[in-house]
Amino acid sequence: MAVPISQMFTVASYVLKQKIKGRKRYPLVLMLEPLFRCNLACAGCGKIQYPAHILKTDLTPEQCFAAVEECGTPMVSIPGGEPLLHPQMPEIVAGLVARKKYVYMCTNALLLKEKLHLFTPSKYLSFSVHVDGQKEHHDFSVCREGGHDQAMEGVREAVKRGFRVTTNTTLFDGADPNSVRAHFDELMAAGVESMMVSPGYTYDKAPDQNHFLGKAKSRRLFRAILSNRKKNWQFNTHPLFAEFLMGKRNFECTPWGMPTYNIFGWQKPCYLLQDGYADTFQELMEATEWANYGAKSGNPRCANCMVHSGHEASAVDYGFGSLKGFIDTAKAFLSGSYQDAGAQKILNEWQPEHRGQLVQIAAPAAQQTELVSGD
Amino acid sequence: MSTLQQESAKIEQLKHQSFDELEHVAGRERENLEGWIPELATADEVREALEKAFDYRGDVTVTLKDGTVVEGYVFDRRSGTSLTDSFIRILPSKGDRGKVNVAYGDIAALAFTGRDTAAGKTFEAWVKKYWEKKAAGEKNIGIEAEKLD
Ligand code: SF4
């Protein structure tokens, strides 16, 4: 089972409660960013480019708890920056677990092994380890040789000590679906509970501006990756969001579905875009011009976005919003191997764009660059 | 929201193609704003400059009409109908680090004094450096996060 039954039940009853109350806009997961600093400098990440005084600032545990209470979601994701660099992260996580929130603490896992003793295994806590592919892919994505080995060591140690461990893989232009599938095999063999995969967002502050996947290529890539699934693969994304990535259905963005709180306040409108900040969650919901966001709005910064923070909530809402949505979701849960001869053909014929010592990049003589990834 | 000029690459791409059909998406063209001291003679110039200050990933120095100087990071702006009811919001780099609101109409001068932390770190530069180091026999090559002190 990709997600514990108790978690599924908590989320389902929360969503139903929102529906019964007639709330048109409700959040699903709080993206709590207690700091921006990181111990990596990934090419595709536009999150860490700030002056030193900003990077040195942390949210206090009290600020974190207040944001969680304000927002009221049953799940809290803690991205960053690298959360394990926050000196009070164990206290923050323990406080959220005590509030019975399902916590996904996102980490590059460089420090996971040495910090594990500061955390206690719980059904409410999952380490969501960012691993962007097989060894060479990941190392190049995070611009550091050896990063993959360190992350996987952290994964194995956390699994061994009884923690829930999930993973998060972000793909950019140049990703090789066959390698991504082999990566899934490696992750499941390492004992992870479930995996998440998503295309990267076109952060305009990211160092690499040349490897953003277009929607057409994203859909082909995800169809190749997620069709004909192996029986042991477990995913922790909503199955209809996976169908959206595979090009089987379309969802408009739900930008308020996964709101972000960080040292500046409540980010308008979403985790990815920064159009200013609100001081309270209520202000975020009331003062944001939601119609300006999502592909349908014509906003160029949303046009290519297929990221889970905007679209998975749409899948969840659809699943609960009508009998058809409920049946579609049930079907996806039950029959989820997605046999697809066409996808197999795409997979068989996919040409890795470069073969070199590091698979993402051509040798220098060819003067080419390839896949990068990030947040 | 960044300015139209800053969104030029994507807007250009959108004009010619449907995003649903794109294989690859154009990235953003960067403006070199570090060190810039904009003219603030007209209301449009003020709005444009403060929009850029909001988009800038470095500190700026704002001099108010009463002579007060605020240096810090512009993390928000609230655009009203006039310069008096429009505000930038700053996290100062020194002293009391609480959020500071400054009305557009109170600003006498603006300077992009801090380093643009999003500039000059291209992926291409990293790839080039990677191969140079590899050729020199180095191991465990990587980009270290910047030191903060
Ligand atoms: S489309 Fe993407 S970037 Fe735009 S609001 Fe939605 S989640 Fe944010």
Coordinates of C-alpha atoms and ligand atoms in Angstrom, one line a residue:
Chain A
M1 CA 0.0 0.0 0.0
A2 CA 1.5 3.3 -1.1
V3 CA 0.0 5.4 1.7
P4 CA -1.2 4.1 5.1
I5 CA -5.0 3.5 5.4
S6 CA -5.1 5.9 8.4
Q7 CA -3.6 8.7 6.2
M8 CA -6.0 8.0 3.3
F9 CA -8.9 8.1 5.8
T10 CA -7.8 11.4 7.4
V11 CA -7.4 13.1 4.0
A12 CA -10.6 11.7 2.6
S13 CA -12.6 12.8 5.6
Y14 CA -11.0 16.2 5.5
V15 CA -11.9 16.7 1.9
L16 CA -15.4 15.5 2.4
K17 CA -15.8 17.9 5.3
Q18 CA -14.7 20.8 3.1
K19 CA -17.2 19.7 0.4
I20 CA -20.0 19.4 3.0
K21 CA -19.2 22.9 4.3
G22 CA -19.5 24.0 0.7
R23 CA -16.0 25.5 0.6
K24 CA -15.1 26.3 -3.0
R25 CA -11.4 26.8 -2.2
Y26 CA -9.7 24.7 0.3
P27 CA -6.0 23.7 0.7
L28 CA -4.8 20.1 0.9
V29 CA -1.2 20.2 1.8
L30 CA 0.7 23.1 3.5
M31 CA 4.1 23.7 2.0
L32 CA 6.0 24.9 5.0
E33 CA 9.4 26.4 4.0
P34 CA 11.2 27.1 7.3
L35 CA 14.4 28.2 5.5
F36 CA 15.8 28.9 2.1
R37 CA 19.4 27.8 2.6
C38 CA 20.7 24.6 1.2
N39 CA 23.8 22.5 1.1
L40 CA 23.4 21.9 -2.6
A41 CA 23.2 24.3 -5.6
C42 CA 21.2 22.4 -8.2
A43 CA 21.0 23.7 -11.7
G44 CA 17.3 23.5 -12.1
C45 CA 16.4 25.0 -8.7
G46 CA 15.3 28.6 -8.4
K47 CA 14.7 28.5 -4.7
I48 CA 18.0 29.4 -3.1
Q49 CA 19.0 32.6 -4.9
Y50 CA 18.8 35.1 -2.0
P51 CA 21.1 37.5 -0.2
A52 CA 22.9 35.9 2.8
H53 CA 20.7 37.6 5.4
I54 CA 17.7 36.0 3.9
L55 CA 19.4 32.6 3.6
K56 CA 20.4 32.8 7.3
T57 CA 16.8 33.5 8.5
D58 CA 14.8 30.6 9.9
L59 CA 11.1 30.3 10.8
T60 CA 10.8 29.5 14.5
P61 CA 8.9 26.4 15.6
E62 CA 6.1 28.7 16.9
Q63 CA 5.8 30.4 13.5
C64 CA 5.6 27.0 11.9
F65 CA 2.9 25.8 14.3
A66 CA 0.8 29.0 13.9
A67 CA 0.9 28.6 10.1
V68 CA -0.2 25.0 10.4
E69 CA -3.1 25.9 12.7
E70 CA -4.1 28.8 10.4
C71 CA -4.2 26.7 7.3
G72 CA -5.7 23.5 8.8
T73 CA -4.5 21.0 6.2
P74 CA -4.1 17.3 7.3
M75 CA -0.8 17.1 5.5
V76 CA 2.3 19.3 5.8
S77 CA 5.2 19.1 3.4
I78 CA 8.5 20.7 4.5
P79 CA 10.5 21.7 1.5
G80 CA 13.2 24.4 1.6
G81 CA 16.1 25.0 1.3
E82 CA 17.3 21.9 3.0
P83 CA 15.2 21.3 6.1
L84 CA 17.9 19.4 7.9
L85 CA 20.0 22.5 8.1
H86 CA 17.4 24.1 10.3
P87 CA 18.7 23.8 13.9
Q88 CA 15.2 23.2 15.3
M89 CA 13.9 20.9 12.7
P90 CA 13.5 17.9 15.0
E91 CA 11.4 20.2 17.3
I92 CA 9.3 21.4 14.4
V93 CA 8.6 17.9 13.1
A94 CA 7.8 16.6 16.6
G95 CA 5.4 19.4 17.1
L96 CA 3.6 18.7 13.9
V97 CA 3.4 15.0 14.7
A98 CA 2.0 15.8 18.1
R99 CA -0.7 17.7 16.2
K100 CA -1.4 14.6 14.2
K101 CA -0.3 16.1 10.9
Y102 CA 1.0 13.8 8.2
V103 CA 4.5 15.3 7.6
Y104 CA 6.6 14.8 4.5
M105 CA 10.0 16.2 5.3
C106 CA 11.7 16.8 2.0
T107 CA 15.5 16.4 2.0
N108 CA 18.4 15.8 -0.2
A109 CA 19.5 13.4 2.5
L110 CA 23.1 14.5 2.5
L111 CA 22.7 14.9 6.3
L112 CA 20.0 12.3 6.9
K113 CA 22.2 9.5 8.2
E114 CA 23.9 11.7 10.8
K115 CA 20.7 13.4 11.9
L116 CA 18.3 10.4 12.0
H117 CA 18.8 9.9 15.8
L118 CA 17.1 13.3 16.3
F119 CA 13.8 12.0 14.9
T120 CA 11.4 9.3 16.1
P121 CA 9.7 6.9 13.6
S122 CA 5.9 7.5 13.4
K123 CA 3.1 6.8 10.9
Y124 CA 2.8 10.6 10.7
L125 CA 6.4 11.2 9.6
S126 CA 7.8 10.4 6.2
F127 CA 11.2 11.5 4.9
S128 CA 10.7 12.5 1.3
V129 CA 14.1 12.1 -0.2
H130 CA 14.9 14.0 -3.4
V131 CA 16.6 11.6 -5.8
D132 CA 16.5 12.8 -9.4
G133 CA 17.4 9.5 -11.1
Q134 CA 20.1 6.9 -11.3
K135 CA 23.5 7.7 -9.9
E136 CA 25.0 9.8 -12.8
H137 CA 21.7 11.5 -13.5
H138 CA 21.2 12.5 -9.9
D139 CA 24.8 13.6 -9.4
F140 CA 24.7 15.9 -12.4
S141 CA 21.2 17.2 -11.5
V142 CA 22.5 18.3 -8.1
C143 CA 25.9 19.4 -9.5
R144 CA 27.8 17.1 -7.1
E145 CA 29.5 13.8 -7.7
G146 CA 28.7 11.4 -4.9
G147 CA 25.4 13.0 -4.1
H148 CA 23.4 9.9 -5.1
D149 CA 25.4 7.5 -3.0
Q150 CA 25.1 9.7 0.1
A151 CA 21.3 10.1 -0.5
M152 CA 20.8 6.4 -0.9
E153 CA 22.8 5.7 2.2
G154 CA 20.5 8.0 4.0
V155 CA 17.5 6.2 2.5
R156 CA 18.7 2.8 3.5
E157 CA 19.6 3.9 7.0
A158 CA 16.2 5.5 7.5
V159 CA 14.4 2.4 6.2
K160 CA 16.5 0.2 8.5
R161 CA 15.6 2.3 11.5
G162 CA 11.8 2.0 10.8
F163 CA 11.0 5.4 9.3
R164 CA 8.6 5.9 6.4
V165 CA 10.7 6.9 3.4
T166 CA 9.3 8.2 0.2
T167 CA 11.1 9.7 -2.8
N168 CA 10.7 12.6 -5.1
T169 CA 12.1 12.7 -8.6
T170 CA 12.1 15.8 -10.8
L171 CA 12.6 15.5 -14.5
F172 CA 14.0 18.0 -17.0
D173 CA 14.6 18.0 -20.7
G174 CA 17.0 15.2 -21.6
A175 CA 15.6 12.7 -19.1
D176 CA 15.8 9.1 -20.3
P177 CA 12.6 7.1 -19.5
N178 CA 14.4 3.8 -19.5
S179 CA 16.8 5.1 -16.9
V180 CA 14.0 6.5 -14.8
R181 CA 12.3 3.1 -14.8
A182 CA 15.5 1.5 -13.7
H183 CA 15.8 4.2 -11.0
F184 CA 12.3 3.2 -9.7
D185 CA 13.5 -0.4 -9.5
E186 CA 16.5 0.7 -7.5
L187 CA 14.4 2.8 -5.1
M188 CA 11.9 0.0 -4.4
A189 CA 14.7 -2.4 -3.8
A190 CA 16.1 0.0 -1.3
G191 CA 12.8 -0.3 0.6
V192 CA 11.1 3.0 0.0
E193 CA 7.4 3.1 0.7
S194 CA 6.4 5.0 -2.4
M195 CA 7.7 7.4 -5.1
M196 CA 6.7 10.6 -6.6
V197 CA 7.8 11.9 -10.0
S198 CA 7.1 15.3 -11.6
P199 CA 8.4 17.6 -14.4
G200 CA 10.4 20.5 -13.2
Y201 CA 9.0 24.0 -13.0
T202 CA 10.4 26.7 -15.3
Y203 CA 11.9 28.7 -12.4
D204 CA 13.2 32.0 -14.0
K205 CA 15.9 32.2 -11.3
A206 CA 17.3 28.7 -11.9
P207 CA 20.9 28.6 -13.2
D208 CA 19.9 26.5 -16.1
Q209 CA 17.3 28.1 -18.4
N210 CA 17.8 25.8 -21.4
H211 CA 16.4 22.4 -20.3
F212 CA 12.8 22.9 -19.5
L213 CA 10.5 20.2 -20.8
G214 CA 7.7 21.3 -23.1
K215 CA 4.2 19.9 -22.4
A216 CA 4.3 17.7 -25.5
K217 CA 7.5 16.1 -24.5
S218 CA 6.5 15.8 -20.9
R219 CA 3.4 13.9 -21.8
R220 CA 5.3 11.5 -24.0
L221 CA 8.0 11.0 -21.4
F222 CA 5.6 10.4 -18.6
R223 CA 3.5 8.1 -20.8
A224 CA 6.7 6.0 -21.5
I225 CA 7.7 6.0 -17.8
L226 CA 4.3 5.4 -16.1
S227 CA 2.7 3.0 -18.5
N228 CA 3.3 -0.8 -18.3
R229 CA 4.1 -0.4 -14.6
K230 CA 5.9 -3.0 -12.7
K231 CA 3.8 -4.6 -9.9
N232 CA 6.1 -3.6 -7.1
W233 CA 6.2 0.1 -8.0
Q234 CA 4.3 2.2 -5.5
F235 CA 3.6 5.9 -6.0
N236 CA 2.5 8.4 -3.5
T237 CA 0.8 10.7 -6.0
H238 CA -2.9 10.7 -6.8
P239 CA -3.4 8.2 -9.7
L240 CA -5.4 10.8 -11.7
F241 CA -2.5 13.2 -11.4
A242 CA -0.3 10.5 -12.9
E243 CA -2.8 10.2 -15.7
F244 CA -2.6 14.0 -16.2
L245 CA 1.2 13.7 -16.6
M246 CA 0.7 10.8 -19.1
G247 CA -1.5 13.0 -21.2
K248 CA -4.6 10.9 -20.5
R249 CA -6.6 13.7 -19.0
N250 CA -6.4 17.4 -18.4
F251 CA -6.6 19.3 -15.1
E252 CA -6.6 23.0 -14.7
C253 CA -4.4 24.3 -11.9
T254 CA -5.7 24.6 -8.3
P255 CA -3.1 27.2 -7.1
W256 CA -4.6 27.3 -3.6
G257 CA -4.4 23.5 -3.2
M258 CA -0.9 23.5 -1.7
P259 CA -0.2 26.9 -0.2
T260 CA 3.3 28.0 0.9
Y261 CA 4.3 29.7 4.1
N262 CA 7.9 30.9 4.5
I263 CA 9.9 33.7 6.2
F264 CA 8.1 36.3 4.0
G265 CA 4.6 35.1 4.8
W266 CA 2.0 33.4 2.7
Q267 CA 3.3 33.2 -0.9
K268 CA 1.0 34.4 -3.7
P269 CA -0.2 32.3 -5.5
C270 CA 1.7 29.0 -5.1
Y271 CA 4.9 27.2 -4.1
L272 CA 6.4 28.0 -7.6
L273 CA 5.5 31.5 -8.4
Q274 CA 6.2 34.5 -6.3
D275 CA 3.8 37.3 -6.9
G276 CA 4.1 38.8 -3.4
Y277 CA 3.0 37.7 0.1
A278 CA 0.0 37.9 2.4
D279 CA 0.4 38.2 6.1
T280 CA -2.4 35.7 7.0
F281 CA -3.8 32.6 5.3
Q282 CA -7.1 34.3 5.1
E283 CA -5.6 37.3 3.3
L284 CA -3.9 34.9 0.9
M285 CA -7.2 33.3 0.0
E286 CA -9.1 36.6 -0.2
A287 CA -6.6 39.0 -1.7
T288 CA -5.0 36.7 -4.4
E289 CA -6.4 37.2 -7.9
W290 CA -6.7 33.5 -8.6
A291 CA -8.1 34.1 -12.1
N292 CA -4.6 35.3 -13.1
Y293 CA -3.1 31.8 -12.6
G294 CA -3.2 28.5 -14.3
A295 CA -2.7 27.7 -18.0
K296 CA -6.2 28.8 -18.9
S297 CA -5.4 32.3 -17.6
G298 CA -2.9 33.0 -20.3
N299 CA -0.2 33.8 -17.8
P300 CA 3.0 32.8 -19.5
R301 CA 4.6 31.7 -16.2
C302 CA 1.8 29.1 -15.8
A303 CA 1.5 28.0 -19.4
N304 CA 4.0 25.2 -19.2
C305 CA 3.4 24.2 -15.5
M306 CA 2.4 20.5 -14.9
V307 CA 3.7 20.4 -11.4
H308 CA 1.9 18.5 -8.6
S309 CA 1.6 21.5 -6.3
G310 CA -0.9 23.1 -8.7
H311 CA -2.4 20.1 -10.3
E312 CA -2.6 17.2 -7.9
A313 CA -5.1 19.0 -5.8
S314 CA -7.3 19.3 -8.9
A315 CA -7.1 15.5 -9.3
V316 CA -8.1 15.0 -5.6
D317 CA -11.0 17.5 -6.0
Y318 CA -12.2 15.8 -9.2
G319 CA -12.1 12.5 -7.4
F320 CA -14.4 13.7 -4.7
G321 CA -16.4 16.1 -6.8
S322 CA -18.7 13.8 -8.7
L323 CA -19.7 10.2 -9.1
K324 CA -17.7 10.0 -12.3
G325 CA -14.6 11.4 -10.6
F326 CA -15.0 8.8 -7.8
I327 CA -15.4 5.9 -10.2
D328 CA -12.4 7.1 -12.3
T329 CA -10.3 7.3 -9.1
A330 CA -11.4 3.8 -8.0
K331 CA -10.7 2.4 -11.4
A332 CA -7.2 4.0 -11.4
F333 CA -6.5 2.5 -8.0
L334 CA -7.6 -0.9 -8.9
S335 CA -6.3 -1.3 -12.4
G336 CA -3.2 0.7 -12.2
S337 CA -0.7 -1.0 -14.4
Y338 CA -1.6 1.0 -17.6
Q339 CA -0.8 -1.6 -20.2
D340 CA 0.0 0.4 -23.4
A341 CA 1.7 -1.0 -26.4
G342 CA 2.3 2.4 -27.9
A343 CA 4.1 3.5 -24.7
Q344 CA 6.3 0.4 -24.9
K345 CA 7.2 1.4 -28.4
I346 CA 8.1 5.0 -27.3
L347 CA 10.2 3.4 -24.6
N348 CA 11.9 1.0 -26.9
E349 CA 12.7 3.7 -29.5
W350 CA 13.7 6.5 -27.1
Q351 CA 17.2 7.6 -27.9
P352 CA 19.2 8.9 -24.9
E353 CA 20.4 12.3 -26.1
H354 CA 24.0 11.8 -25.0
R355 CA 26.2 9.0 -23.8
G356 CA 29.2 10.1 -22.0
Q357 CA 31.0 9.6 -18.7
L358 CA 28.0 11.3 -17.2
V359 CA 25.0 10.4 -19.1
Q360 CA 23.4 13.8 -19.1
I361 CA 26.1 15.7 -20.9
A362 CA 28.1 15.4 -24.0
A363 CA 31.9 15.3 -24.0
P364 CA 33.2 18.8 -24.2
A365 CA 34.2 18.5 -27.8
A366 CA 30.6 18.2 -28.8
Q367 CA 29.9 21.6 -27.1
Q368 CA 26.6 20.4 -25.8
T369 CA 24.9 20.2 -22.5
E370 CA 22.1 18.0 -21.3
L371 CA 19.7 17.2 -18.5
V372 CA 19.6 19.2 -15.3
S373 CA 17.2 19.0 -12.6
G374 CA 16.4 20.7 -9.4
D375 CA 13.8 21.4 -6.8
Chain B
M1 CA 4.8 39.8 -11.2
S2 CA 7.8 40.5 -13.4
T3 CA 7.6 42.9 -16.2
L4 CA 6.7 42.1 -19.8
Q5 CA 10.3 42.8 -20.8
Q6 CA 11.4 40.1 -18.4
E7 CA 8.9 37.6 -19.7
S8 CA 9.9 38.3 -23.3
A9 CA 11.2 34.8 -24.2
K10 CA 8.1 33.0 -23.0
I11 CA 5.7 35.5 -24.4
E12 CA 7.4 35.4 -27.8
Q13 CA 7.1 31.6 -27.7
L14 CA 3.5 31.7 -26.8
K15 CA 2.7 34.0 -29.7
H16 CA 3.9 31.5 -32.2
Q17 CA 3.0 28.1 -30.6
S18 CA 0.5 26.4 -28.4
F19 CA 2.2 25.3 -25.2
D20 CA 0.5 21.9 -25.6
E21 CA 2.7 21.3 -28.6
L22 CA 6.0 22.4 -27.3
E23 CA 8.9 20.0 -26.9
H24 CA 11.1 22.4 -25.1
V25 CA 10.4 25.7 -23.3
A26 CA 12.4 28.8 -23.7
G27 CA 14.0 30.0 -20.5
R28 CA 14.1 33.6 -19.3
E29 CA 16.4 36.3 -20.6
R30 CA 18.2 37.9 -17.7
E31 CA 18.5 41.6 -17.2
N32 CA 21.6 42.9 -15.7
L33 CA 20.3 45.1 -12.9
E34 CA 23.2 45.0 -10.4
G35 CA 24.4 48.5 -9.8
W36 CA 21.5 50.1 -11.6
I37 CA 20.2 53.5 -10.3
P38 CA 16.9 54.1 -12.1
E39 CA 15.5 57.4 -12.9
L40 CA 12.4 58.0 -10.8
A41 CA 11.1 61.1 -12.6
T42 CA 7.6 59.9 -13.6
A43 CA 5.1 57.7 -11.9
D44 CA 5.6 55.1 -14.6
E45 CA 9.3 55.0 -14.0
V46 CA 8.7 54.6 -10.3
R47 CA 6.4 51.7 -10.8
E48 CA 8.6 50.0 -13.4
A49 CA 11.7 50.4 -11.2
L50 CA 10.0 49.0 -8.1
E51 CA 8.5 46.1 -10.1
K52 CA 12.1 45.2 -11.1
A53 CA 13.3 45.7 -7.5
F54 CA 10.6 43.1 -6.4
D55 CA 11.9 40.7 -9.1
Y56 CA 15.6 41.3 -8.2
R57 CA 17.3 38.6 -6.1
G58 CA 19.7 40.9 -4.4
D59 CA 19.4 43.7 -1.8
V60 CA 18.5 47.3 -2.8
T61 CA 19.0 50.6 -1.1
V62 CA 16.0 52.9 -0.8
T63 CA 16.4 56.5 0.2
L64 CA 13.2 58.2 1.4
K65 CA 12.3 61.8 0.9
D66 CA 12.9 62.5 4.6
G67 CA 16.5 61.2 4.2
T68 CA 16.0 57.8 5.8
V69 CA 17.9 55.0 4.1
V70 CA 16.6 51.4 4.1
E71 CA 18.8 48.7 2.7
G72 CA 17.4 45.2 2.3
Y73 CA 15.5 42.7 0.2
V74 CA 12.2 43.7 -1.5
F75 CA 10.0 40.6 -1.0
D76 CA 6.6 42.1 -1.9
R77 CA 4.9 45.1 -3.5
R78 CA 1.3 46.2 -3.4
S79 CA 0.2 48.2 -6.3
G80 CA -2.6 50.7 -5.5
T81 CA -4.2 53.4 -7.6
S82 CA -1.6 56.1 -6.8
L83 CA 2.0 56.3 -5.6
T84 CA 0.8 57.0 -2.1
D85 CA -1.3 53.9 -1.7
S86 CA 1.3 51.6 -3.4
F87 CA 3.9 50.0 -1.2
I88 CA 7.1 47.9 -1.4
R89 CA 7.8 45.6 1.6
I90 CA 11.4 45.1 2.6
L91 CA 13.3 42.8 4.9
P92 CA 16.2 45.0 6.1
S93 CA 19.6 43.5 5.9
K94 CA 20.7 45.2 9.2
G95 CA 19.3 46.3 12.5
D96 CA 15.8 45.4 13.6
R97 CA 14.9 42.8 11.0
G98 CA 11.1 43.3 11.0
K99 CA 9.2 43.8 7.7
V100 CA 9.2 47.5 6.6
N101 CA 6.5 49.0 4.4
V102 CA 7.5 52.0 2.2
A103 CA 5.0 54.0 0.1
Y104 CA 6.1 54.5 -3.5
G105 CA 5.4 58.2 -3.1
D106 CA 7.9 58.5 -0.2
I107 CA 10.9 57.2 -2.3
A108 CA 13.5 59.7 -3.4
A109 CA 16.1 57.3 -4.8
L110 CA 16.5 53.6 -5.5
A111 CA 19.8 51.7 -6.1
F112 CA 20.3 48.0 -6.9
T113 CA 23.3 47.8 -4.5
G114 CA 23.4 44.2 -3.6
R115 CA 24.8 41.4 -5.7
D116 CA 22.2 39.7 -8.0
T117 CA 22.3 36.2 -6.4
A118 CA 20.5 34.7 -9.5
A119 CA 23.1 36.0 -12.0
G120 CA 26.3 34.5 -13.4
K121 CA 25.7 30.8 -12.4
T122 CA 24.8 29.3 -15.7
F123 CA 24.6 25.6 -16.2
E124 CA 26.8 25.9 -19.2
A125 CA 29.5 27.4 -17.0
W126 CA 29.2 24.5 -14.5
V127 CA 29.4 21.9 -17.3
K128 CA 32.6 23.6 -18.7
K129 CA 34.2 23.7 -15.3
Y130 CA 33.2 20.1 -14.6
W131 CA 35.0 18.9 -17.7
E132 CA 38.1 21.0 -16.9
K133 CA 38.3 19.5 -13.5
K134 CA 37.6 16.0 -14.8
A135 CA 40.4 16.4 -17.3
A136 CA 42.7 17.5 -14.5
G137 CA 42.0 14.3 -12.7
E138 CA 39.9 15.8 -9.9
K139 CA 37.4 13.6 -8.1
N140 CA 34.2 14.5 -6.2
I141 CA 33.6 17.5 -8.3
G142 CA 30.7 19.6 -7.4
I143 CA 29.3 23.1 -6.8
E144 CA 29.4 23.9 -3.1
A145 CA 26.6 26.1 -1.7
E146 CA 27.9 29.6 -1.1
K147 CA 29.4 30.4 2.3
L148 CA 27.1 32.7 4.2
D149 CA 29.6 34.4 6.5
Ligands
SF4_1 S1 0.0 26.8 -13.1 FE1 1.8 26.2 -11.8 S2 2.9 28.1 -11.5 FE2 0.9 28.7 -12.2 S3 -0.3 29.0 -10.3 FE3 -0.6 26.9 -10.9 S4 1.0 25.8 -9.8 FE4 1.6 27.9 -9.7

